[in-house]
PDB file of C-alpha atoms in Angstrom:
ATOM      1  CA  UNK A   1      97.075  35.215 125.099  1.00 53.00           C
ATOM      2  CA  UNK A   2     100.277  36.969 126.007  1.00 56.00           C
ATOM      3  CA  UNK A   3     100.166  40.683 126.887  1.00 57.00           C
ATOM      4  CA  UNK A   4     103.047  43.032 126.203  1.00 57.00           C
ATOM      5  CA  UNK A   5     103.450  46.417 127.824  1.00 59.00           C
ATOM      6  CA  UNK A   6     104.550  48.966 125.277  1.00 53.00           C
ATOM      7  CA  UNK A   7     105.900  52.271 126.450  1.00 55.00           C
ATOM      8  CA  UNK A   8     106.173  55.203 124.086  1.00 51.00           C
ATOM      9  CA  UNK A   9     109.003  57.557 124.712  1.00 55.00           C
ATOM     10  CA  UNK A  10     108.686  61.177 123.736  1.00 55.00           C
ATOM     11  CA  UNK A  11     111.740  63.305 123.019  1.00 60.00           C
ATOM     12  CA  UNK A  12     110.838  65.691 125.853  1.00 59.00           C
ATOM     13  CA  UNK A  13     108.878  65.144 129.003  1.00 69.00           C
ATOM     14  CA  UNK A  14     105.875  67.403 129.491  1.00 70.00           C
ATOM     15  CA  UNK A  15     107.530  69.601 132.159  1.00 76.00           C
ATOM     16  CA  UNK A  16     110.607  70.104 129.971  1.00 79.00           C
ATOM     17  CA  UNK A  17     108.420  70.900 126.973  1.00 74.00           C
ATOM     18  CA  UNK A  18     106.510  73.545 128.977  1.00 77.00           C
ATOM     19  CA  UNK A  19     109.774  75.020 130.236  1.00 81.00           C
ATOM     20  CA  UNK A  20     110.982  75.434 126.654  1.00 81.00           C
ATOM     21  CA  UNK A  21     107.667  76.963 125.611  1.00 80.00           C
ATOM     22  CA  UNK A  22     107.841  79.469 128.476  1.00 83.00           C
ATOM     23  CA  UNK A  23     111.363  80.414 127.415  1.00 82.00           C
ATOM     24  CA  UNK A  24     110.262  80.872 123.804  1.00 81.00           C
ATOM     25  CA  UNK A  25     107.233  82.961 124.816  1.00 79.00           C
ATOM     26  CA  UNK A  26     109.431  85.104 127.065  1.00 80.00           C
ATOM     27  CA  UNK A  27     111.737  85.817 124.131  1.00 79.00           C
ATOM     28  CA  UNK A  28     108.756  86.732 121.934  1.00 75.00           C
ATOM     29  CA  UNK A  29     107.391  89.121 124.583  1.00 73.00           C
ATOM     30  CA  UNK A  30     110.784  90.822 124.803  1.00 74.00           C
ATOM     31  CA  UNK A  31     110.807  91.338 121.031  1.00 70.00           C
ATOM     32  CA  UNK A  32     107.296  92.758 121.186  1.00 67.00           C
ATOM     33  CA  UNK A  33     108.156  95.225 123.944  1.00 69.00           C
ATOM     34  CA  UNK A  34     111.248  96.650 122.209  1.00 65.00           C
ATOM     35  CA  UNK A  35     111.197 100.150 120.806  1.00 59.00           C
ATOM     36  CA  UNK A  36     110.762 100.275 117.030  1.00 59.00           C
ATOM     37  CA  UNK A  37     113.991 100.760 115.096  1.00 59.00           C
ATOM     38  CA  UNK A  38     112.478 103.615 113.091  1.00 62.00           C
ATOM     39  CA  UNK A  39     109.502 105.869 113.684  1.00 59.00           C
ATOM     40  CA  UNK A  40     106.244 104.302 112.678  1.00 56.00           C
ATOM     41  CA  UNK A  41     104.466 105.712 109.653  1.00 58.00           C
ATOM     42  CA  UNK A  42     101.409 107.808 110.462  1.00 57.00           C
ATOM     43  CA  UNK A  43      98.300 105.706 110.759  1.00 56.00           C
ATOM     44  CA  UNK A  44      95.644 106.382 108.147  1.00 67.00           C
ATOM     45  CA  UNK A  45      92.052 107.306 108.808  1.00 87.00           C
ATOM     46  CA  UNK A  46      89.987 104.512 107.317  1.00 90.00           C
ATOM     47  CA  UNK A  47      86.630 105.297 105.772  1.00 89.00           C
ATOM     48  CA  UNK A  48      84.125 102.555 104.959  1.00 93.00           C
ATOM     49  CA  UNK A  49      81.907 104.023 102.261  1.00 93.00           C
ATOM     50  CA  UNK A  50      78.632 102.531 101.104  1.00 93.00           C
ATOM     51  CA  UNK A  51      77.658 102.566  97.442  1.00 93.00           C
ATOM     52  CA  UNK A  52      76.990 106.180  96.313  1.00 92.00           C
ATOM     53  CA  UNK A  53      78.071 107.671  99.657  1.00 91.00           C
ATOM     54  CA  UNK A  54      79.790 111.061  99.279  1.00 91.00           C
ATOM     55  CA  UNK A  55      82.449 112.664 101.475  1.00 89.00           C
ATOM     56  CA  UNK A  56      84.010 116.116 101.179  1.00 88.00           C
ATOM     57  CA  UNK A  57      87.672 116.570 102.083  1.00 87.00           C
ATOM     58  CA  UNK A  58      88.808 120.066 103.050  1.00 85.00           C
ATOM     59  CA  UNK A  59      92.395 121.233 103.251  1.00 81.00           C
ATOM     60  CA  UNK A  60      91.974 121.297 107.044  1.00 75.00           C
ATOM     61  CA  UNK A  61      91.764 117.490 107.005  1.00 78.00           C
ATOM     62  CA  UNK A  62      95.565 117.463 106.458  1.00 81.00           C
ATOM     63  CA  UNK A  63      95.267 114.397 104.242  1.00 83.00           C
ATOM     64  CA  UNK A  64      98.252 113.977 101.936  1.00 86.00           C
ATOM     65  CA  UNK A  65      97.282 110.758 100.154  1.00 91.00           C
ATOM     66  CA  UNK A  66      94.171 108.761  99.406  1.00 91.00           C
ATOM     67  CA  UNK A  67      94.490 104.972  99.059  1.00 94.00           C
ATOM     68  CA  UNK A  68      91.595 102.767  97.939  1.00 95.00           C
ATOM     69  CA  UNK A  69      91.880  99.443  99.738  1.00 94.00           C
ATOM     70  CA  UNK A  70      88.628  97.924  98.451  1.00 95.00           C
ATOM     71  CA  UNK A  71      86.011  98.928  95.904  1.00 95.00           C
ATOM     72  CA  UNK A  72      86.071 101.936  93.585  1.00 95.00           C
ATOM     73  CA  UNK A  73      85.598 105.685  94.079  1.00 95.00           C
ATOM     74  CA  UNK A  74      85.069 108.719  91.875  1.00 93.00           C
ATOM     75  CA  UNK A  75      86.970 111.834  92.843  1.00 91.00           C
ATOM     76  CA  UNK A  76      86.764 115.432  91.665  1.00 88.00           C
ATOM     77  CA  UNK A  77      88.672 118.542  92.729  1.00 84.00           C
ATOM     78  CA  UNK A  78      88.008 122.260  92.742  1.00 77.00           C
ATOM     79  CA  UNK A  79      88.427 123.832  90.273  1.00 74.00           C
ATOM     80  CA  UNK A  80      87.235 120.868  88.250  1.00 71.00           C
ATOM     81  CA  UNK A  81      90.376 120.030  86.294  1.00 70.00           C
ATOM     82  CA  UNK A  82      89.651 116.343  85.774  1.00 76.00           C
ATOM     83  CA  UNK A  83      87.615 113.594  87.334  1.00 87.00           C
ATOM     84  CA  UNK A  84      89.457 110.539  88.586  1.00 90.00           C
ATOM     85  CA  UNK A  85      88.247 107.005  89.170  1.00 92.00           C
ATOM     86  CA  UNK A  86      90.320 104.979  91.622  1.00 94.00           C
ATOM     87  CA  UNK A  87      90.002 101.237  92.083  1.00 95.00           C
ATOM     88  CA  UNK A  88      91.292  98.902  94.803  1.00 94.00           C
ATOM     89  CA  UNK A  89      95.060  99.338  95.176  1.00 94.00           C
ATOM     90  CA  UNK A  90      95.154 102.805  93.560  1.00 94.00           C
ATOM     91  CA  UNK A  91      96.708 105.748  95.408  1.00 94.00           C
ATOM     92  CA  UNK A  92      96.482 109.465  94.754  1.00 91.00           C
ATOM     93  CA  UNK A  93      98.522 112.294  96.269  1.00 89.00           C
ATOM     94  CA  UNK A  94      96.296 115.133  97.491  1.00 85.00           C
ATOM     95  CA  UNK A  95      98.432 118.213  96.942  1.00 81.00           C
ATOM     96  CA  UNK A  96      96.014 120.715  95.446  1.00 77.00           C
ATOM     97  CA  UNK A  97      92.450 121.284  94.352  1.00 75.00           C
ATOM     98  CA  UNK A  98      90.680 121.613  97.692  1.00 81.00           C
ATOM     99  CA  UNK A  99      87.929 120.811  98.468  1.00 87.00           C
ATOM    100  CA  UNK A 100      87.937 117.272  97.093  1.00 88.00           C
ATOM    101  CA  UNK A 101      84.702 115.345  96.626  1.00 89.00           C
ATOM    102  CA  UNK A 102      84.841 111.542  96.838  1.00 91.00           C
ATOM    103  CA  UNK A 103      81.905 109.295  95.941  1.00 92.00           C
ATOM    104  CA  UNK A 104      81.865 105.523  96.284  1.00 94.00           C
ATOM    105  CA  UNK A 105      80.925 103.746  93.070  1.00 93.00           C
ATOM    106  CA  UNK A 106      80.397 100.580  95.134  1.00 94.00           C
ATOM    107  CA  UNK A 107      80.972  99.610  98.766  1.00 95.00           C
ATOM    108  CA  UNK A 108      84.550 100.764  99.360  1.00 94.00           C
ATOM    109  CA  UNK A 109      87.259 101.099 101.956  1.00 94.00           C
ATOM    110  CA  UNK A 110      89.484 104.190 101.675  1.00 94.00           C
ATOM    111  CA  UNK A 111      92.529 105.251 103.707  1.00 92.00           C
ATOM    112  CA  UNK A 112      93.378 108.917 104.172  1.00 89.00           C
ATOM    113  CA  UNK A 113      97.064 109.220 105.070  1.00 86.00           C
ATOM    114  CA  UNK A 114      98.138 112.347 106.953  1.00 80.00           C
TER     115      UNK A 114
END
C-alpha cells in the first residue's frame, strides 16, 4: 500500500491569525472607551412587581414616565379621574394626579423614568 502525505494549507498561520484578532480587539476596546456622542438618557428605576403587589408613587419620586416592560398593571391617580390599565409595551406620562397607586395584575416589570 502506498502512503501519501497530505498537507492542508490554511489562509493564515496561527500566529498571524492571533495578531489580526488582537488588532481587531484593540479597535473594539477603543470604540468602547470613547465618550458618547450625545448625553445618555436617564436610566430608569426598574420595579419587579409580583401579582397583586401595590406601590405608591409620590411627587417626590420625580418620575416623569411609567413604562410597562412585562405583564400588566392597574393605575389610579388622586383625585380619582380615571383608572388606567397598562399592558406590556404601554407607556404613560406622569404629569399630574399625585399620589399614583400602581397594582400589578400579574407578575410585571415596570420602569420609572426620571
